[in-house]
Amino acid sequence: MMNIDPRLQRPLLLSFLCAALSGCGHPADTGTAPASAVVRKGAALSVPAGSPLRQSLQLATVEEHDVARAIPVPAVVEADPARLVRVVPPVSGRIGQLLKHLGDTVKAGDALFTMDAADVAAAYSDNGKAQAGLTLARHNLERQKELRAADISARKDLEQAESDYAQALSESERSKARLAQLGAGNGAGGAGRLVTLRSPLSGHVIELNGGQGGFWNDTNAPVMVVADLSTVWLSASVQEKDLAAVFAGQTADIELNAYPGEHIAGKVGYVSEVLDPDTRTVKVRVAVDNRNGRLKPGMFARATFSAAPHRGVVVPASALVQNGTQTQVYVETAAWTFEARTVATGIHSGDQVEIVTGLKAGARIVAKEGVLLND
């Protein structure tokens, strides 16, 4: 038996083990290469059997649907200008009594407040003089008619009496109109220096700027604002490029910042005739029912308008693959064989995208994870 130096026993043993395993640190040559995930043949990409991509790729059939372009725009809630009135006193004076307060419900014709004004006293004085002058002119005219009938007075005296009566009647009408303008004539309220201001419409007092006993000398500023908020306007700003898709009578979907997740339906009542030159937008007003009072003027919202629907080819948004500047979809040309097709997209609606060119209905496409083929 051959004696081996103990110092050489361990290296020799390792050499025999490596030889038995077909070489230490080198894979065994089985004669077959590992399967590729994708096999490229020109423009075609084939996914062979056993490729992990067969478990990842999701296929779908391209379909046609009615599609409509959605136009979301910012908006704000406003009171209907036709249902809002700013109660401005016609004369300066002291606010005598507040008959309605902030938040009160009022009906058309209800008294809101009274004012003590020197101009009202002057208007009553002018009216009294005008009525007295009219009475005197009427009596004089009647007397001149009797004298003329008896051929006692000259005709020119009757004509003068008729002219005086016409002038007195005109002055009387003018003084009455002045009182009516002040809200004090024809029983509208007021005597002496007082005038009563009344609401011209039914609604609520939404603004109160004056206090009882305070002096009001600005005849351009409202003491009260009364509004009927049972219907409000949603004022939306539509960009110039989207204007052709918005029209009166169109339905709008409204989301308010105050009530996230809720949707309110409204109808376009008016599209402005004028374009704002600074923002390049057009004001579109949507009438919204507000009988429950939840919509407050000044609230921010978003209105979405839908253009007229049309038939179009749609695919899931996940089917689109961006390759440089091109948008592509992988189309199945044979079983598990795909080809990249450049497409042009149109309307995006939720998770669906319209394909304008490059794809037809009925084609089989990679609906998800197509980016794995692109890699």
GROMACS .gro file of C-alpha atoms in nm:
model
  375
    1MET     CA    1   0.000   0.000   0.000
    2MET     CA    2   0.125   0.343  -0.095
    3ASN     CA    3   0.204   0.578   0.190
    4ILE     CA    4   0.088   0.944   0.138
    5ASP     CA    5   0.219   1.235   0.327
    6PRO     CA    6  -0.060   1.346   0.566
    7ARG     CA    7  -0.001   1.705   0.457
    8LEU     CA    8  -0.112   1.610   0.103
    9GLN     CA    9  -0.416   1.402   0.200
   10ARG     CA   10  -0.666   1.697   0.227
   11PRO     CA   11  -0.581   1.862  -0.113
   12LEU     CA   12  -0.600   1.528  -0.292
   13LEU     CA   13  -0.938   1.450  -0.134
   14LEU     CA   14  -1.078   1.786  -0.251
   15SER     CA   15  -0.948   1.720  -0.602
   16PHE     CA   16  -1.125   1.381  -0.619
   17LEU     CA   17  -1.455   1.541  -0.499
   18CYS     CA   18  -1.436   1.819  -0.757
   19ALA     CA   19  -1.370   1.566  -1.032
   20ALA     CA   20  -1.670   1.361  -0.921
   21LEU     CA   21  -1.891   1.671  -0.940
   22SER     CA   22  -1.762   1.752  -1.293
   23GLY     CA   23  -1.536   2.030  -1.178
   24CYS     CA   24  -1.532   2.249  -0.868
   25GLY     CA   25  -1.692   2.594  -0.919
   26HIS     CA   26  -1.813   2.520  -1.280
   27PRO     CA   27  -2.177   2.436  -1.370
   28ALA     CA   28  -2.248   2.102  -1.518
   29ASP     CA   29  -2.291   2.110  -1.892
   30THR     CA   30  -2.641   1.964  -1.952
   31GLY     CA   31  -2.638   2.045  -2.321
   32THR     CA   32  -2.950   2.282  -2.299
   33ALA     CA   33  -2.968   2.665  -2.251
   34PRO     CA   34  -3.217   2.822  -2.001
   35ALA     CA   35  -3.552   2.929  -2.154
   36SER     CA   36  -3.583   3.300  -2.249
   37ALA     CA   37  -3.883   3.506  -2.123
   38VAL     CA   38  -3.935   3.671  -2.465
   39VAL     CA   39  -3.812   3.566  -2.807
   40ARG     CA   40  -3.780   3.846  -3.063
   41LYS     CA   41  -3.832   3.764  -3.430
   42GLY     CA   42  -3.812   4.090  -3.624
   43ALA     CA   43  -4.099   4.309  -3.503
   44ALA     CA   44  -4.276   4.014  -3.340
   45LEU     CA   45  -4.232   3.926  -2.974
   46SER     CA   46  -4.307   3.565  -2.880
   47VAL     CA   47  -4.366   3.446  -2.524
   48PRO     CA   48  -4.262   3.079  -2.520
   49ALA     CA   49  -4.416   2.809  -2.304
   50GLY     CA   50  -4.270   2.813  -1.958
   51SER     CA   51  -4.201   3.187  -1.967
   52PRO     CA   52  -4.305   3.361  -1.642
   53LEU     CA   53  -4.463   3.637  -1.853
   54ARG     CA   54  -4.751   3.405  -1.938
   55GLN     CA   55  -4.859   3.438  -1.576
   56SER     CA   56  -4.814   3.817  -1.569
   57LEU     CA   57  -4.958   3.940  -1.898
   58GLN     CA   58  -5.335   4.003  -1.907
   59LEU     CA   59  -5.507   3.997  -2.245
   60ALA     CA   60  -5.834   4.162  -2.352
   61THR     CA   61  -6.040   4.218  -2.665
   62VAL     CA   62  -6.071   4.575  -2.798
   63GLU     CA   63  -6.432   4.699  -2.793
   64GLU     CA   64  -6.636   4.994  -2.919
   65HIS     CA   65  -6.838   5.206  -2.677
   66ASP     CA   66  -7.013   5.541  -2.663
   67VAL     CA   67  -6.757   5.790  -2.539
   68ALA     CA   68  -6.802   6.152  -2.438
   69ARG     CA   69  -6.534   6.404  -2.352
   70ALA     CA   70  -6.556   6.520  -1.992
   71ILE     CA   71  -6.467   6.886  -1.926
   72PRO     CA   72  -6.397   6.953  -1.556
   73VAL     CA   73  -6.374   7.323  -1.466
   74PRO     CA   74  -6.354   7.524  -1.140
   75ALA     CA   75  -6.672   7.692  -1.022
   76VAL     CA   76  -6.820   7.895  -0.738
   77VAL     CA   77  -7.173   7.915  -0.597
   78GLU     CA   78  -7.348   8.251  -0.646
   79ALA     CA   79  -7.691   8.389  -0.569
   80ASP     CA   80  -7.921   8.429  -0.868
   81PRO     CA   81  -7.898   8.801  -0.959
   82ALA     CA   82  -8.268   8.799  -1.049
   83ARG     CA   83  -8.351   8.674  -0.699
   84LEU     CA   84  -8.130   8.912  -0.501
   85VAL     CA   85  -8.201   9.273  -0.408
   86ARG     CA   86  -7.986   9.524  -0.227
   87VAL     CA   87  -8.215   9.747  -0.023
   88VAL     CA   88  -8.064  10.096  -0.055
   89PRO     CA   89  -8.247  10.386   0.113
   90PRO     CA   90  -8.340  10.658  -0.140
   91VAL     CA   91  -8.247  10.935   0.106
   92SER     CA   92  -8.001  10.981   0.388
   93GLY     CA   93  -8.128  10.979   0.743
   94ARG     CA   94  -8.140  10.793   1.072
   95ILE     CA   95  -8.247  10.429   1.085
   96GLY     CA   96  -8.554  10.436   1.307
   97GLN     CA   97  -8.647  10.071   1.362
   98LEU     CA   98  -8.515   9.741   1.231
   99LEU     CA   99  -8.817   9.524   1.161
  100LYS     CA  100  -8.616   9.233   1.015
  101HIS     CA  101  -8.279   9.098   1.119
  102LEU     CA  102  -8.001   8.886   0.971
  103GLY     CA  103  -8.131   8.543   0.869
  104ASP     CA  104  -8.501   8.634   0.899
  105THR     CA  105  -8.745   8.502   0.642
  106VAL     CA  106  -8.934   8.774   0.458
  107LYS     CA  107  -9.218   8.784   0.208
  108ALA     CA  108  -9.263   9.030  -0.074
  109GLY     CA  109  -9.402   9.354   0.069
  110ASP     CA  110  -9.284   9.294   0.429
  111ALA     CA  111  -9.149   9.602   0.608
  112LEU     CA  112  -8.773   9.580   0.664
  113PHE     CA  113  -8.685   9.902   0.847
  114THR     CA  114  -8.791  10.264   0.887
  115MET     CA  115  -8.591  10.580   0.833
  116ASP     CA  116  -8.632  10.931   0.973
  117ALA     CA  117  -8.528  11.164   0.688
  118ALA     CA  118  -8.562  11.538   0.639
  119ASP     CA  119  -8.602  11.485   0.263
  120VAL     CA  120  -8.917  11.284   0.330
  121ALA     CA  121  -9.064  11.570   0.531
  122ALA     CA  122  -8.982  11.806   0.244
  123ALA     CA  123  -9.147  11.568  -0.005
  124TYR     CA  124  -9.464  11.556   0.208
  125SER     CA  125  -9.463  11.936   0.228
  126ASP     CA  126  -9.427  11.970  -0.149
  127ASN     CA  127  -9.709  11.722  -0.199
  128GLY     CA  128  -9.937  11.915   0.037
  129LYS     CA  129  -9.873  12.238  -0.151
  130ALA     CA  130  -9.930  12.068  -0.484
  131GLN     CA  131 -10.264  11.923  -0.371
  132ALA     CA  132 -10.376  12.262  -0.239
  133GLY     CA  133 -10.279  12.430  -0.565
  134LEU     CA  134 -10.466  12.163  -0.763
  135THR     CA  135 -10.780  12.217  -0.559
  136LEU     CA  136 -10.764  12.594  -0.612
  137ALA     CA  137 -10.704  12.553  -0.986
  138ARG     CA  138 -10.998  12.315  -1.016
  139HIS     CA  139 -11.237  12.554  -0.841
  140ASN     CA  140 -11.118  12.844  -1.057
  141LEU     CA  141 -11.166  12.640  -1.373
  142GLU     CA  142 -11.521  12.542  -1.274
  143ARG     CA  143 -11.605  12.907  -1.200
  144GLN     CA  144 -11.466  13.025  -1.532
  145LYS     CA  145 -11.670  12.762  -1.714
  146GLU     CA  146 -11.989  12.890  -1.547
  147LEU     CA  147 -11.904  13.253  -1.626
  148ARG     CA  148 -11.823  13.171  -1.985
  149ALA     CA  149 -12.146  12.977  -2.022
  150ALA     CA  150 -12.335  13.290  -1.904
  151ASP     CA  151 -12.127  13.499  -2.146
  152ILE     CA  152 -12.000  13.706  -1.857
  153SER     CA  153 -11.621  13.645  -1.885
  154ALA     CA  154 -11.387  13.651  -2.181
  155ARG     CA  155 -11.277  13.336  -2.348
  156LYS     CA  156 -10.913  13.406  -2.264
  157ASP     CA  157 -10.997  13.386  -1.891
  158LEU     CA  158 -11.131  13.031  -1.938
  159GLU     CA  159 -10.824  12.934  -2.135
  160GLN     CA  160 -10.599  13.072  -1.859
  161ALA     CA  161 -10.793  12.875  -1.598
  162GLU     CA  162 -10.755  12.555  -1.803
  163SER     CA  163 -10.378  12.616  -1.832
  164ASP     CA  164 -10.344  12.679  -1.458
  165TYR     CA  165 -10.534  12.359  -1.382
  166ALA     CA  166 -10.315  12.153  -1.615
  167GLN     CA  167 -10.000  12.288  -1.447
  168ALA     CA  168 -10.138  12.221  -1.099
  169LEU     CA  169 -10.235  11.866  -1.198
  170SER     CA  170  -9.885  11.804  -1.334
  171GLU     CA  171  -9.727  11.934  -1.013
  172SER     CA  172  -9.958  11.713  -0.807
  173GLU     CA  173  -9.855  11.404  -1.005
  174ARG     CA  174  -9.488  11.495  -0.969
  175SER     CA  175  -9.512  11.528  -0.592
  176LYS     CA  176  -9.697  11.197  -0.563
  177ALA     CA  177  -9.432  11.025  -0.776
  178ARG     CA  178  -9.161  11.166  -0.550
  179LEU     CA  179  -9.334  11.025  -0.242
  180ALA     CA  180  -9.377  10.689  -0.414
  181GLN     CA  181  -9.008  10.689  -0.504
  182LEU     CA  182  -8.924  10.745  -0.140
  183GLY     CA  183  -9.156  10.461  -0.040
  184ALA     CA  184  -9.395  10.695   0.137
  185GLY     CA  185  -9.667  10.754  -0.118
  186ASN     CA  186  -9.991  10.573  -0.194
  187GLY     CA  187 -10.004  10.409   0.146
  188ALA     CA  188  -9.654  10.259   0.111
  189GLY     CA  189  -9.576  10.377   0.462
  190GLY     CA  190  -9.458  10.693   0.627
  191ALA     CA  191  -9.589  11.020   0.761
  192GLY     CA  192  -9.401  11.335   0.850
  193ARG     CA  193  -9.031  11.244   0.842
  194LEU     CA  194  -9.060  10.862   0.849
  195VAL     CA  195  -9.034  10.630   0.550
  196THR     CA  196  -9.070  10.251   0.556
  197LEU     CA  197  -8.852  10.035   0.332
  198ARG     CA  198  -9.016   9.709   0.216
  199SER     CA  199  -8.886   9.390   0.057
  200PRO     CA  200  -8.963   9.359  -0.315
  201LEU     CA  201  -8.929   8.978  -0.306
  202SER     CA  202  -8.960   8.678  -0.079
  203GLY     CA  203  -8.646   8.523   0.065
  204HIS     CA  204  -8.405   8.569   0.354
  205VAL     CA  205  -8.205   8.860   0.491
  206ILE     CA  206  -7.849   8.750   0.404
  207GLU     CA  207  -7.671   9.077   0.484
  208LEU     CA  208  -7.731   9.354   0.736
  209ASN     CA  209  -7.504   9.658   0.740
  210GLY     CA  210  -7.690   9.912   0.954
  211GLY     CA  211  -7.797   9.927   1.317
  212GLN     CA  212  -8.105  10.075   1.479
  213GLY     CA  213  -8.052  10.446   1.555
  214GLY     CA  214  -7.752  10.477   1.324
  215PHE     CA  215  -7.726  10.755   1.069
  216TRP     CA  216  -7.708  10.640   0.707
  217ASN     CA  217  -7.580  10.893   0.456
  218ASP     CA  218  -7.457  10.668   0.171
  219THR     CA  219  -7.744  10.633  -0.075
  220ASN     CA  220  -7.536  10.391  -0.285
  221ALA     CA  221  -7.476  10.131  -0.013
  222PRO     CA  222  -7.741   9.876   0.095
  223VAL     CA  223  -7.866   9.863   0.453
  224MET     CA  224  -7.993   9.509   0.390
  225VAL     CA  225  -7.958   9.242   0.124
  226VAL     CA  226  -8.252   9.007   0.065
  227ALA     CA  227  -8.210   8.695  -0.149
  228ASP     CA  228  -8.418   8.399  -0.256
  229LEU     CA  229  -8.169   8.110  -0.243
  230SER     CA  230  -8.413   7.832  -0.333
  231THR     CA  231  -8.230   7.828  -0.667
  232VAL     CA  232  -7.866   7.933  -0.697
  233TRP     CA  233  -7.620   7.977  -0.981
  234LEU     CA  234  -7.299   7.781  -1.017
  235SER     CA  235  -7.061   8.009  -1.204
  236ALA     CA  236  -6.802   7.803  -1.394
  237SER     CA  237  -6.504   7.925  -1.597
  238VAL     CA  238  -6.477   7.729  -1.924
  239GLN     CA  239  -6.161   7.758  -2.131
  240GLU     CA  240  -6.184   7.890  -2.484
  241LYS     CA  241  -6.078   7.557  -2.639
  242ASP     CA  242  -6.368   7.374  -2.466
  243LEU     CA  243  -6.637   7.629  -2.544
  244ALA     CA  244  -6.777   7.440  -2.845
  245ALA     CA  245  -6.873   7.147  -2.619
  246VAL     CA  246  -7.080   7.358  -2.375
  247PHE     CA  247  -7.432   7.480  -2.450
  248ALA     CA  248  -7.749   7.602  -2.276
  249GLY     CA  249  -7.965   7.317  -2.147
  250GLN     CA  250  -7.667   7.084  -2.103
  251THR     CA  251  -7.649   6.871  -1.788
  252ALA     CA  252  -7.356   6.929  -1.554
  253ASP     CA  253  -7.219   6.709  -1.276
  254ILE     CA  254  -7.124   6.918  -0.971
  255GLU     CA  255  -6.893   6.833  -0.681
  256LEU     CA  256  -6.865   7.076  -0.392
  257ASN     CA  257  -6.558   7.108  -0.171
  258ALA     CA  258  -6.788   7.123   0.131
  259TYR     CA  259  -6.946   6.784   0.057
  260PRO     CA  260  -6.673   6.553  -0.082
  261GLY     CA  261  -6.798   6.245  -0.261
  262GLU     CA  262  -7.145   6.391  -0.328
  263HIS     CA  263  -7.261   6.470  -0.681
  264ILE     CA  264  -7.531   6.724  -0.770
  265ALA     CA  265  -7.697   6.753  -1.109
  266GLY     CA  266  -7.752   7.095  -1.264
  267LYS     CA  267  -7.849   7.240  -1.600
  268VAL     CA  268  -7.666   7.509  -1.794
  269GLY     CA  269  -7.885   7.816  -1.799
  270TYR     CA  270  -7.656   8.071  -1.960
  271VAL     CA  271  -7.330   8.082  -2.156
  272SER     CA  272  -7.173   8.427  -2.153
  273GLU     CA  273  -7.149   8.615  -2.481
  274VAL     CA  274  -6.816   8.769  -2.376
  275LEU     CA  275  -6.473   8.605  -2.341
  276ASP     CA  276  -6.249   8.725  -2.059
  277PRO     CA  277  -5.935   8.848  -2.243
  278ASP     CA  278  -5.711   8.796  -1.939
  279THR     CA  279  -5.801   8.436  -1.847
  280ARG     CA  280  -5.929   8.328  -2.193
  281THR     CA  281  -6.234   8.176  -2.026
  282VAL     CA  282  -6.609   8.215  -2.063
  283LYS     CA  283  -6.851   8.228  -1.769
  284VAL     CA  284  -7.108   7.949  -1.776
  285ARG     CA  285  -7.390   7.961  -1.522
  286VAL     CA  286  -7.562   7.643  -1.407
  287ALA     CA  287  -7.898   7.659  -1.228
  288VAL     CA  288  -7.904   7.433  -0.919
  289ASP     CA  289  -8.202   7.351  -0.697
  290ASN     CA  290  -8.122   7.464  -0.341
  291ARG     CA  291  -8.450   7.429  -0.154
  292ASN     CA  292  -8.268   7.241   0.123
  293GLY     CA  293  -8.036   7.539   0.171
  294ARG     CA  294  -7.711   7.338   0.165
  295LEU     CA  295  -7.548   7.546  -0.107
  296LYS     CA  296  -7.409   7.875   0.022
  297PRO     CA  297  -7.298   8.159  -0.205
  298GLY     CA  298  -6.919   8.167  -0.213
  299MET     CA  299  -6.868   7.789  -0.191
  300PHE     CA  300  -6.603   7.644  -0.423
  301ALA     CA  301  -6.697   7.355  -0.650
  302ARG     CA  302  -6.603   7.167  -0.965
  303ALA     CA  303  -6.842   7.132  -1.256
  304THR     CA  304  -6.798   6.861  -1.518
  305PHE     CA  305  -6.962   6.907  -1.858
  306SER     CA  306  -6.998   6.616  -2.101
  307ALA     CA  307  -6.978   6.669  -2.475
  308ALA     CA  308  -7.213   6.487  -2.713
  309PRO     CA  309  -7.128   6.112  -2.709
  310HIS     CA  310  -6.993   5.926  -3.012
  311ARG     CA  311  -6.885   5.569  -3.090
  312GLY     CA  312  -6.518   5.502  -3.039
  313VAL     CA  313  -6.258   5.228  -2.985
  314VAL     CA  314  -6.161   5.213  -2.617
  315VAL     CA  315  -5.891   5.024  -2.427
  316PRO     CA  316  -5.788   5.017  -2.060
  317ALA     CA  317  -5.543   5.291  -1.970
  318SER     CA  318  -5.308   5.018  -1.840
  319ALA     CA  319  -5.271   4.887  -2.197
  320LEU     CA  320  -5.081   5.196  -2.310
  321VAL     CA  321  -4.702   5.173  -2.309
  322GLN     CA  322  -4.489   5.482  -2.358
  323ASN     CA  323  -4.189   5.419  -2.581
  324GLY     CA  324  -3.997   5.742  -2.614
  325THR     CA  325  -4.234   5.993  -2.771
  326GLN     CA  326  -4.468   5.724  -2.902
  327THR     CA  327  -4.768   5.566  -2.733
  328GLN     CA  328  -4.795   5.197  -2.813
  329VAL     CA  329  -5.024   4.899  -2.755
  330TYR     CA  330  -4.912   4.538  -2.787
  331VAL     CA  331  -5.143   4.350  -3.027
  332GLU     CA  332  -5.160   3.970  -3.037
  333THR     CA  333  -5.092   3.854  -3.394
  334ALA     CA  334  -5.081   3.482  -3.307
  335ALA     CA  335  -5.105   3.275  -2.991
  336TRP     CA  336  -4.868   3.443  -2.742
  337THR     CA  337  -4.706   3.642  -3.019
  338PHE     CA  338  -4.731   4.021  -3.003
  339GLU     CA  339  -4.645   4.324  -3.208
  340ALA     CA  340  -4.609   4.683  -3.086
  341ARG     CA  341  -4.864   4.913  -3.252
  342THR     CA  342  -4.829   5.293  -3.234
  343VAL     CA  343  -5.164   5.456  -3.155
  344ALA     CA  344  -5.312   5.803  -3.114
  345THR     CA  345  -5.531   5.855  -2.808
  346GLY     CA  346  -5.843   6.065  -2.768
  347ILE     CA  347  -6.077   6.103  -2.474
  348HIS     CA  348  -5.969   5.978  -2.131
  349SER     CA  349  -6.266   5.869  -1.920
  350GLY     CA  350  -6.185   5.709  -1.588
  351ASP     CA  351  -5.968   5.401  -1.654
  352GLN     CA  352  -6.068   5.386  -2.023
  353VAL     CA  353  -5.893   5.562  -2.314
  354GLU     CA  354  -6.025   5.621  -2.663
  355ILE     CA  355  -5.798   5.511  -2.947
  356VAL     CA  356  -5.836   5.744  -3.245
  357THR     CA  357  -5.599   5.570  -3.487
  358GLY     CA  358  -5.385   5.255  -3.489
  359LEU     CA  359  -5.632   5.002  -3.350
  360LYS     CA  360  -5.964   4.846  -3.445
  361ALA     CA  361  -6.236   4.678  -3.245
  362GLY     CA  362  -6.200   4.299  -3.211
  363ALA     CA  363  -5.823   4.294  -3.182
  364ARG     CA  364  -5.661   4.110  -2.890
  365ILE     CA  365  -5.420   4.325  -2.690
  366VAL     CA  366  -5.208   4.312  -2.377
  367ALA     CA  367  -5.432   4.496  -2.132
  368LYS     CA  368  -5.190   4.497  -1.840
  369GLU     CA  369  -4.816   4.459  -1.778
  370GLY     CA  370  -4.732   4.528  -2.143
  371VAL     CA  371  -4.434   4.725  -2.019
  372LEU     CA  372  -4.266   4.390  -1.946
  373LEU     CA  373  -4.255   4.324  -2.321
  374ASN     CA  374  -4.117   4.672  -2.381
  375ASP     CA  375  -3.822   4.591  -2.151
   0.00000   0.00000   0.00000
